[in-house]
Short mmCIF file of C-alpha atoms and ligand atoms in Angstrom, two decimals:
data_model
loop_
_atom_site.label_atom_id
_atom_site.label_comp_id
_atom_site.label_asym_id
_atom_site.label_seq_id
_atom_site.Cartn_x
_atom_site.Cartn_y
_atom_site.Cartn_z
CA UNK A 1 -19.52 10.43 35.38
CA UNK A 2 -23.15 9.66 33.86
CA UNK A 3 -24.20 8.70 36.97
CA UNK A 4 -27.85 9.14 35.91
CA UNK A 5 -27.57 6.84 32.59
CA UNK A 6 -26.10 4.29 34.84
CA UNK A 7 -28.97 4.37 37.28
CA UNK A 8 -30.99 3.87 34.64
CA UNK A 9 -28.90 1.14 32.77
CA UNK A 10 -29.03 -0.98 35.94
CA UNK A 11 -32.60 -0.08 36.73
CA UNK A 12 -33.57 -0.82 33.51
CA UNK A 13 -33.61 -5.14 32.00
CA UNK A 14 -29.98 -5.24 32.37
CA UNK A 15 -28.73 -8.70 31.77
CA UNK A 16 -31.82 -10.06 30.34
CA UNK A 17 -33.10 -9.92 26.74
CA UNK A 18 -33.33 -6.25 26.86
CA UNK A 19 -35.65 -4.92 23.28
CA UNK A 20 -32.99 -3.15 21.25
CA UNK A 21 -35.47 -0.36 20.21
CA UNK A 22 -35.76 0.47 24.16
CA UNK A 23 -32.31 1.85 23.84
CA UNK A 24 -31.13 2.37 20.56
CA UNK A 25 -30.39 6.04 19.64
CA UNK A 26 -30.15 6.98 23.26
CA UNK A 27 -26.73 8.64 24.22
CA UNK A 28 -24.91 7.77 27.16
CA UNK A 29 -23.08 10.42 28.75
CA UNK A 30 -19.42 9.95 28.46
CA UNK A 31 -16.77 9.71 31.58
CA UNK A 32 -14.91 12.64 31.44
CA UNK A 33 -12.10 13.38 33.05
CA UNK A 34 -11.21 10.08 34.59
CA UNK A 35 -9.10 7.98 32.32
CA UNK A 36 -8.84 4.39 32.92
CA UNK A 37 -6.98 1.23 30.64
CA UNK A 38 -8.13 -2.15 30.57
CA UNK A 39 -5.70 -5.02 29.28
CA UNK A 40 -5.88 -8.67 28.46
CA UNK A 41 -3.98 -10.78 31.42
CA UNK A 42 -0.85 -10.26 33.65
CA UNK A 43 1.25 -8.73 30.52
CA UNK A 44 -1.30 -6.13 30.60
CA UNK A 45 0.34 -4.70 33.72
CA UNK A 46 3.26 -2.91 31.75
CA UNK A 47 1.29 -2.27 28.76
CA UNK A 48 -0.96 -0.42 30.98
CA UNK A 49 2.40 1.22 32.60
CA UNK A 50 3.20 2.25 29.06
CA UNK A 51 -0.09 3.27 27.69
CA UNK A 52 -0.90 5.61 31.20
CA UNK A 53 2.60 7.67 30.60
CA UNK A 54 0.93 8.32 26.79
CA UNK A 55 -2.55 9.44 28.63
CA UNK A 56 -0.90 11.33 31.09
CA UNK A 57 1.24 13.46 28.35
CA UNK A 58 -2.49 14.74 27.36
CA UNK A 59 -2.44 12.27 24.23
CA UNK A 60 -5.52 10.32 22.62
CA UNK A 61 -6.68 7.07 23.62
CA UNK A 62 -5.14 5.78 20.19
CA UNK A 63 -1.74 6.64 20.90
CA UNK A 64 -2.17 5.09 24.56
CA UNK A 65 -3.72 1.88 23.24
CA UNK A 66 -0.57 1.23 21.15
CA UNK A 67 1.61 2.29 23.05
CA UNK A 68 0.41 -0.17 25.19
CA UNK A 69 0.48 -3.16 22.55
CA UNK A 70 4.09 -2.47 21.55
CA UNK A 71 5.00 -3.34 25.28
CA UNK A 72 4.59 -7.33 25.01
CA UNK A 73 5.33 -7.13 21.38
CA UNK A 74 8.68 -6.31 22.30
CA UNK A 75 9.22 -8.53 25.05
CA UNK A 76 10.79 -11.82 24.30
CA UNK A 77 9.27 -13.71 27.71
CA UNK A 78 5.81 -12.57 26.53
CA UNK A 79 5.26 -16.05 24.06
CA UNK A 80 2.22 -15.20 22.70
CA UNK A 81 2.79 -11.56 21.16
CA UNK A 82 5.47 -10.22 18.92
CA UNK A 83 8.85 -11.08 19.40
CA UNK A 84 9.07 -14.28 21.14
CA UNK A 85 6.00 -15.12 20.03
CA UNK A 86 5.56 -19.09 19.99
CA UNK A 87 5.75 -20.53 16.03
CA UNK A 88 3.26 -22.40 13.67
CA UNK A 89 4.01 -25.73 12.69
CA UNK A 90 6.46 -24.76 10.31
CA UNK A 91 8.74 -22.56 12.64
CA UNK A 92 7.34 -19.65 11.16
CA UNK A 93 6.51 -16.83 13.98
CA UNK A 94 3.25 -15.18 11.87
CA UNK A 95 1.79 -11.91 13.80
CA UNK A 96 -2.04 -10.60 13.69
CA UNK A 97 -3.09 -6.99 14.76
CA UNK A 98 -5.39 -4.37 14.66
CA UNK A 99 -6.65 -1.14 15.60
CA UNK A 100 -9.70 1.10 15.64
CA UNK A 101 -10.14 4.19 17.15
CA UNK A 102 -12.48 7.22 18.32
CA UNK A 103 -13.52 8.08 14.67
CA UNK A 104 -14.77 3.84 13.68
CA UNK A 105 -11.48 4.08 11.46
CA UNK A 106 -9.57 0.89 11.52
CA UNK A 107 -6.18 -0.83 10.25
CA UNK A 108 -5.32 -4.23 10.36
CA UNK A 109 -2.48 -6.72 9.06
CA UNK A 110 -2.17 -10.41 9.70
CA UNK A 111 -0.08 -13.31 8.81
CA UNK A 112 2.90 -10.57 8.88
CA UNK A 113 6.64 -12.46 9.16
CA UNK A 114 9.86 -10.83 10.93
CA UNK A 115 8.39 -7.01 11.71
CA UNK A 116 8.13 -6.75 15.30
CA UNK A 117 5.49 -4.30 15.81
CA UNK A 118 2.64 -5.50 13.74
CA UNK A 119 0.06 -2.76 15.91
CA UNK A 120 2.01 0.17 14.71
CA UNK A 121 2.03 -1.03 10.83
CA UNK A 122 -1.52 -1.66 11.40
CA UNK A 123 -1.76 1.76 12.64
CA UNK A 124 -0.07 3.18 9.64
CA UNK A 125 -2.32 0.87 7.49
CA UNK A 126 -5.13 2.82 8.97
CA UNK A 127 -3.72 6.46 8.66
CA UNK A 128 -1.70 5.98 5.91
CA UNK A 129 -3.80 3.83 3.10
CA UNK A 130 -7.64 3.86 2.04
CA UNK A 131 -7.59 0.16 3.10
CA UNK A 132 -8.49 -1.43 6.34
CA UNK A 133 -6.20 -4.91 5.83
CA UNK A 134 -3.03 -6.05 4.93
CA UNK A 135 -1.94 -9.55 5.41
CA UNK A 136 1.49 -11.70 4.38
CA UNK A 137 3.94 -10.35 2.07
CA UNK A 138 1.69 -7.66 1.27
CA UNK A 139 1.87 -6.20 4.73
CA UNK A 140 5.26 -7.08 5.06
CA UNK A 141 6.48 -4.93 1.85
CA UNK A 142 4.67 -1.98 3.04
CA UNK A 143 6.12 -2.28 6.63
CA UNK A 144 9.29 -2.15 4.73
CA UNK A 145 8.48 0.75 2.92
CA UNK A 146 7.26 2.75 6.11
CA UNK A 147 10.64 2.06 7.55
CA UNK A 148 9.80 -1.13 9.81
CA UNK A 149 13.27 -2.81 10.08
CA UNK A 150 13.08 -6.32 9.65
CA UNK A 151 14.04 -8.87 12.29
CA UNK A 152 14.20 -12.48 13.30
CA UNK A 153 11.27 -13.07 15.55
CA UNK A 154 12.16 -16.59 16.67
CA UNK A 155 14.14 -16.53 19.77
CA UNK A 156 16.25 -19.56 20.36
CA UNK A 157 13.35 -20.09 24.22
CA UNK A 158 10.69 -20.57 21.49
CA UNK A 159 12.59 -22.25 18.81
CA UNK A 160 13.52 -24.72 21.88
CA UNK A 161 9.38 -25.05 22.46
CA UNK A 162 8.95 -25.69 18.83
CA UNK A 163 11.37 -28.34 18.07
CA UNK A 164 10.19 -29.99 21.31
CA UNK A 165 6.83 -29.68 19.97
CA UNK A 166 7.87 -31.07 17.00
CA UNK A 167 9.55 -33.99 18.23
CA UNK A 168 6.27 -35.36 19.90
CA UNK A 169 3.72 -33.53 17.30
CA UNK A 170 0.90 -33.70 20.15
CA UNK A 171 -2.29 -32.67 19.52
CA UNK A 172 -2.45 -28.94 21.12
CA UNK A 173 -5.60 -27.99 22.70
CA UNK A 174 -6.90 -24.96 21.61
CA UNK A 175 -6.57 -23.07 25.20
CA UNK A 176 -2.89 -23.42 25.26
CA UNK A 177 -1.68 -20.55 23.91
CA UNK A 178 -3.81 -18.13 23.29
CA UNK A 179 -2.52 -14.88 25.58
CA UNK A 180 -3.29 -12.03 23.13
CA UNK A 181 -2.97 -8.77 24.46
CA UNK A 182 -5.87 -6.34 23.86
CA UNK A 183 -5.59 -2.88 25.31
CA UNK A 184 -8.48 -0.66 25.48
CA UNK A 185 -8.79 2.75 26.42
CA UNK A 186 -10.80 6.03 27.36
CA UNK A 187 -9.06 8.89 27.53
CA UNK A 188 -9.45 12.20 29.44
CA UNK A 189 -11.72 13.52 26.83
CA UNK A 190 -13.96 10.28 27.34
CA UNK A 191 -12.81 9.01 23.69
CA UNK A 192 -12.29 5.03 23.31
CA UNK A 193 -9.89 3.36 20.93
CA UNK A 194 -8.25 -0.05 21.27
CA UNK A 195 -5.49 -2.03 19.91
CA UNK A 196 -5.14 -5.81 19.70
CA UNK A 197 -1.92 -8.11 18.57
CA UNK A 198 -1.03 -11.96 19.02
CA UNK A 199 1.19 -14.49 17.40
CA UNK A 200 -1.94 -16.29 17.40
CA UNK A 201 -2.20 -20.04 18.05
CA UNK A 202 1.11 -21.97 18.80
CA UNK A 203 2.06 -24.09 16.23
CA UNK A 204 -1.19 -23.35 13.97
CA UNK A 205 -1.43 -24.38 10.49
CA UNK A 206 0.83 -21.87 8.65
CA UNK A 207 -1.18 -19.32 6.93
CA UNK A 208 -3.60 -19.40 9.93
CA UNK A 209 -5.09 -16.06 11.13
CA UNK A 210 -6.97 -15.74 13.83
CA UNK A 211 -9.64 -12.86 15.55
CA UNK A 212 -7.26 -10.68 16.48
CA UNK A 213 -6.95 -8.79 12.99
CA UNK A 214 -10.87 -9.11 12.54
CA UNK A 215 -12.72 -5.94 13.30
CA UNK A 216 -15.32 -6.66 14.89
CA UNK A 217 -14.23 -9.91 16.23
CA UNK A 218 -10.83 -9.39 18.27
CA UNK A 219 -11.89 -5.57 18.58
CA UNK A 220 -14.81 -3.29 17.99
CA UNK A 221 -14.64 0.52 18.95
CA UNK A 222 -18.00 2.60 18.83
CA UNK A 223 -17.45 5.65 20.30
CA UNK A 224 -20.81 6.35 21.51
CA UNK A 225 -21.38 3.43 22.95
CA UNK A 226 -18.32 1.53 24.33
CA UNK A 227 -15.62 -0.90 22.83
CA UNK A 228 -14.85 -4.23 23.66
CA UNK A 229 -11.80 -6.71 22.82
CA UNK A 230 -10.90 -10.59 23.03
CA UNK A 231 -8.51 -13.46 23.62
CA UNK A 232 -9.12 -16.83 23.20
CA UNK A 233 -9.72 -19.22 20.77
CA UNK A 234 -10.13 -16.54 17.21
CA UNK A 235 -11.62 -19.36 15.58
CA UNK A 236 -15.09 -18.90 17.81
CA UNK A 237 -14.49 -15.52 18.54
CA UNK A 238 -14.77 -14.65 14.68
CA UNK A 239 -17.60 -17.35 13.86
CA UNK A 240 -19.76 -15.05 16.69
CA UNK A 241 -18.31 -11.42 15.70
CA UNK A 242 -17.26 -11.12 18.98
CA UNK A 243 -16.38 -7.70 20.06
CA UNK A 244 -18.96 -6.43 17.66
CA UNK A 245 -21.54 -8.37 19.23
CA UNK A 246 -20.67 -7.26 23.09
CA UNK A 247 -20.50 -3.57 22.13
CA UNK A 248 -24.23 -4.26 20.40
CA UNK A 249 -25.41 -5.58 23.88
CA UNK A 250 -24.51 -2.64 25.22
CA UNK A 251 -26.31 -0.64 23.06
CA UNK A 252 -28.95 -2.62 24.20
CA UNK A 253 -28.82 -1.76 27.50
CA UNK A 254 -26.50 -4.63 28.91
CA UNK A 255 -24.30 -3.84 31.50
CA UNK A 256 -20.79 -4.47 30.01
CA UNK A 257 -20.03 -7.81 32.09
CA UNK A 258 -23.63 -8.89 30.69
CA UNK A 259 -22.83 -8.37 27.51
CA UNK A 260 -19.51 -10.35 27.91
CA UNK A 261 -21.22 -12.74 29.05
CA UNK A 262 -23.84 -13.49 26.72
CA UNK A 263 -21.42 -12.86 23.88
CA UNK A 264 -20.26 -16.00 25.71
CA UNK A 265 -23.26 -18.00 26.32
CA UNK A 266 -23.78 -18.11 22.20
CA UNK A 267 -20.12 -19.65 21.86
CA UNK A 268 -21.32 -22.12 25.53
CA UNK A 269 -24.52 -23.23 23.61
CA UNK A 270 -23.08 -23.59 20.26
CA UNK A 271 -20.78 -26.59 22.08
CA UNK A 272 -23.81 -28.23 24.12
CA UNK A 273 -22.49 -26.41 27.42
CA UNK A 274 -18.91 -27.52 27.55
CA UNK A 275 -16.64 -25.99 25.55
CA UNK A 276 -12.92 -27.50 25.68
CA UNK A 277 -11.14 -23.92 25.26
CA UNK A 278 -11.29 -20.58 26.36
CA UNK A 279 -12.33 -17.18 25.21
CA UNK A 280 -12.30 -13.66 26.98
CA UNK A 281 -14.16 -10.83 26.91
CA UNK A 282 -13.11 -7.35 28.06
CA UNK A 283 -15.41 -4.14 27.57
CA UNK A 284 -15.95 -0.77 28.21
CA UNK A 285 -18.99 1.43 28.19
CA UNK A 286 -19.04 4.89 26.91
CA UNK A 287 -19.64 6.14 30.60
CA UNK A 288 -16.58 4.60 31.75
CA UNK A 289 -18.12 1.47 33.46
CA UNK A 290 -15.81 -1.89 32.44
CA UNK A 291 -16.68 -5.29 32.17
CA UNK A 292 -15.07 -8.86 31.45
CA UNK A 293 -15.98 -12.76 31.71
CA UNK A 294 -14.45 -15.66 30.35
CA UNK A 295 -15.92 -19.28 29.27
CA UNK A 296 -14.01 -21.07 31.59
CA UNK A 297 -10.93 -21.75 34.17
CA UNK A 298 -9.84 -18.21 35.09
CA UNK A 299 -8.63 -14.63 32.68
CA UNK A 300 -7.69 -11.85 34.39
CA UNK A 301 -7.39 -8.58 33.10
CA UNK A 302 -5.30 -5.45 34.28
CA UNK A 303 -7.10 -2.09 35.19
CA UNK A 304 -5.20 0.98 35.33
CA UNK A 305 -7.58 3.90 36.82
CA UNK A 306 -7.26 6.66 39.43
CA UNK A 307 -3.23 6.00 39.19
CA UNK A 308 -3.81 2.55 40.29
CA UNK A 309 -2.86 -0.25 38.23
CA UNK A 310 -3.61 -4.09 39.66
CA UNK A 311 -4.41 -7.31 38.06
CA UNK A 312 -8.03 -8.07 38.37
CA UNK A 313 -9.26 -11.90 38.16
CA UNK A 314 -12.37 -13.36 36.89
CA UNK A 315 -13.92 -17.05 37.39
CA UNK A 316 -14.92 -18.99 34.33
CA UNK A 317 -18.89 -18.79 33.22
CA UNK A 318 -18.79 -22.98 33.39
N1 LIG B 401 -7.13 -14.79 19.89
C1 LIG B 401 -5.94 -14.99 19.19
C2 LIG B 401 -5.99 -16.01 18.17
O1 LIG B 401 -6.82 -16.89 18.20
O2 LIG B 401 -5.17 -15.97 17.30
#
């Protein structure tokens, strides 16, 4: 496993304001042979579980990454994702996702109503159209026409949430309900892709989308460097690109928990220190080193590697 562009990684000005040029164009040798997943928070666990059986049938980091996704986006309990997922101020359960994969192609569709799997439509978006994005109606119709059945997303738990909500009309703060699931993975050939999907932020403005159908800011997948995803408050996450940005760091020779982390300390400084919300940062390098780091409270993230699959935690930056 590139053990000697790691040794020089962390021998070289890892963590600090490493020059680009010093590193740019230089390839780092790939992890072969030793597949791993890395998941947003404690619903990563199955979607790991899911996403390993893909890896293990000898199939690409793609297929894994949404296999993955689809796990919480079917699960009712998981109120943040998919089916289930908490509403926006008008009832209305509105899903964002994305993918990207090995080859920088991408698909995306947001502000999608009543299709429960909005990672696989923005999979087909990807392989099946020469666009990159669908959102609303749009994305909806051509779900349809793929052969997406259409559901009723709202169970009666979140409906229950909602009218509560509703009743009371308090002001949410912004780190309440933000548990998108990002999956990220390197297969046995050393090949990244990674898949993202929320229902976004409870009770948002309808006709809100967040990061999570950004390229670039909820996911970014370079497959010579490393890929990196996020949860968290989209609104910051997109106004600093993000995954794009941590996936540059590492170009630049930042370690991948470094780079999370200073993708973090722009968002810190932009609020004078003290941001009142959270955003997460989960990476992998090319050589099959991971990283994470969060603004503040805790995130944890799940790791499934060697056949081992466990729920990793991570202290906030502030
Ligand atoms: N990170 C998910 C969202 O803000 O919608």
């Amino acid at each position: 496993m590139g053990m000697k562009r790691r040794d020089f990684l962390k021998t070289s000005a890892v963590g600090l304001a490493a020059p680009s040029a010093l590193f740019s164009g230089v390839t780092i040798e790939p992890n072969m042979n030793d597949p791993l997943i890395l998941s947003t928070w404690e619903h990563g666990l199955p979607a790991n579980d899911a996403a390993w059986a893909v890896l293990q049938k000898g199939r690409s980091a793609m297929d894994a990454a949404e296999a993955g996704a689809r796990v919480p986006e079917a699960d009712p309990k998981s109120t943040s994702v998919g089916f289930g997922g908490l509403p926006d101020e008008l009832g209305n359960v509105t899903l964002d996702a994305c993918v990207m994969d090995s080859t920088g192609n991408a698909g995306s569709v947001a502000f999608l109503q009543n299709i429960k799997h909005p990672v696989s439509v923005a999979r087909k978006v990807m392989e099946d159209t020469k666009h990159v994005m669908l959102v609303g109606e749009g994305a909806r119709q051509f779900a349809l026409a793929q052969g997406f059945e259409e559901m009723n997303l709202l169970t009666d738990e979140s409906k229950a949430a909602w009218e509560k909500w509703k009743k009371k009309r308090r002001e949410m703060t912004p780190h309440e309900t933000h548990d998108t699931i990002s999956v990220l993975v390197q297969d046995k050939k050393g090949d990244l892709a990674g898949a993202c999907t929320t229902s976004g932020w409870a009770y948002k403005l309808h006709g809100r989308v967040g990061d999570s159908p950004i390229i670039g800011a909820g996911l970014f997948v370079d497959n010579e460097i490393g890929c990196a995803a996020a949860t968290g408050l989209g609104e910051e996450v997109i106004k600093t690109t993000g995954s794009f940005l941590v996936v540059e760091l590492m170009r630049q020779g930042y370690e991948p928990t470094a780079a999370c982390e200073e993708a973090l300390n722009r968002v810190i400084k932009k609020h004078k220190g003290n941001p009142d919300f959270q955003i997460a940062y989960i990476a992998i390098r090319k050589d099959g080193e991971i990283g994470s780091a969060c603004i503040k409270w805790t995130f944890e993230y799940a790791l499934a590697r060697d056949g081992v699959n466990k729920l990793y935690k991570v202290k906030g930056m502030i």
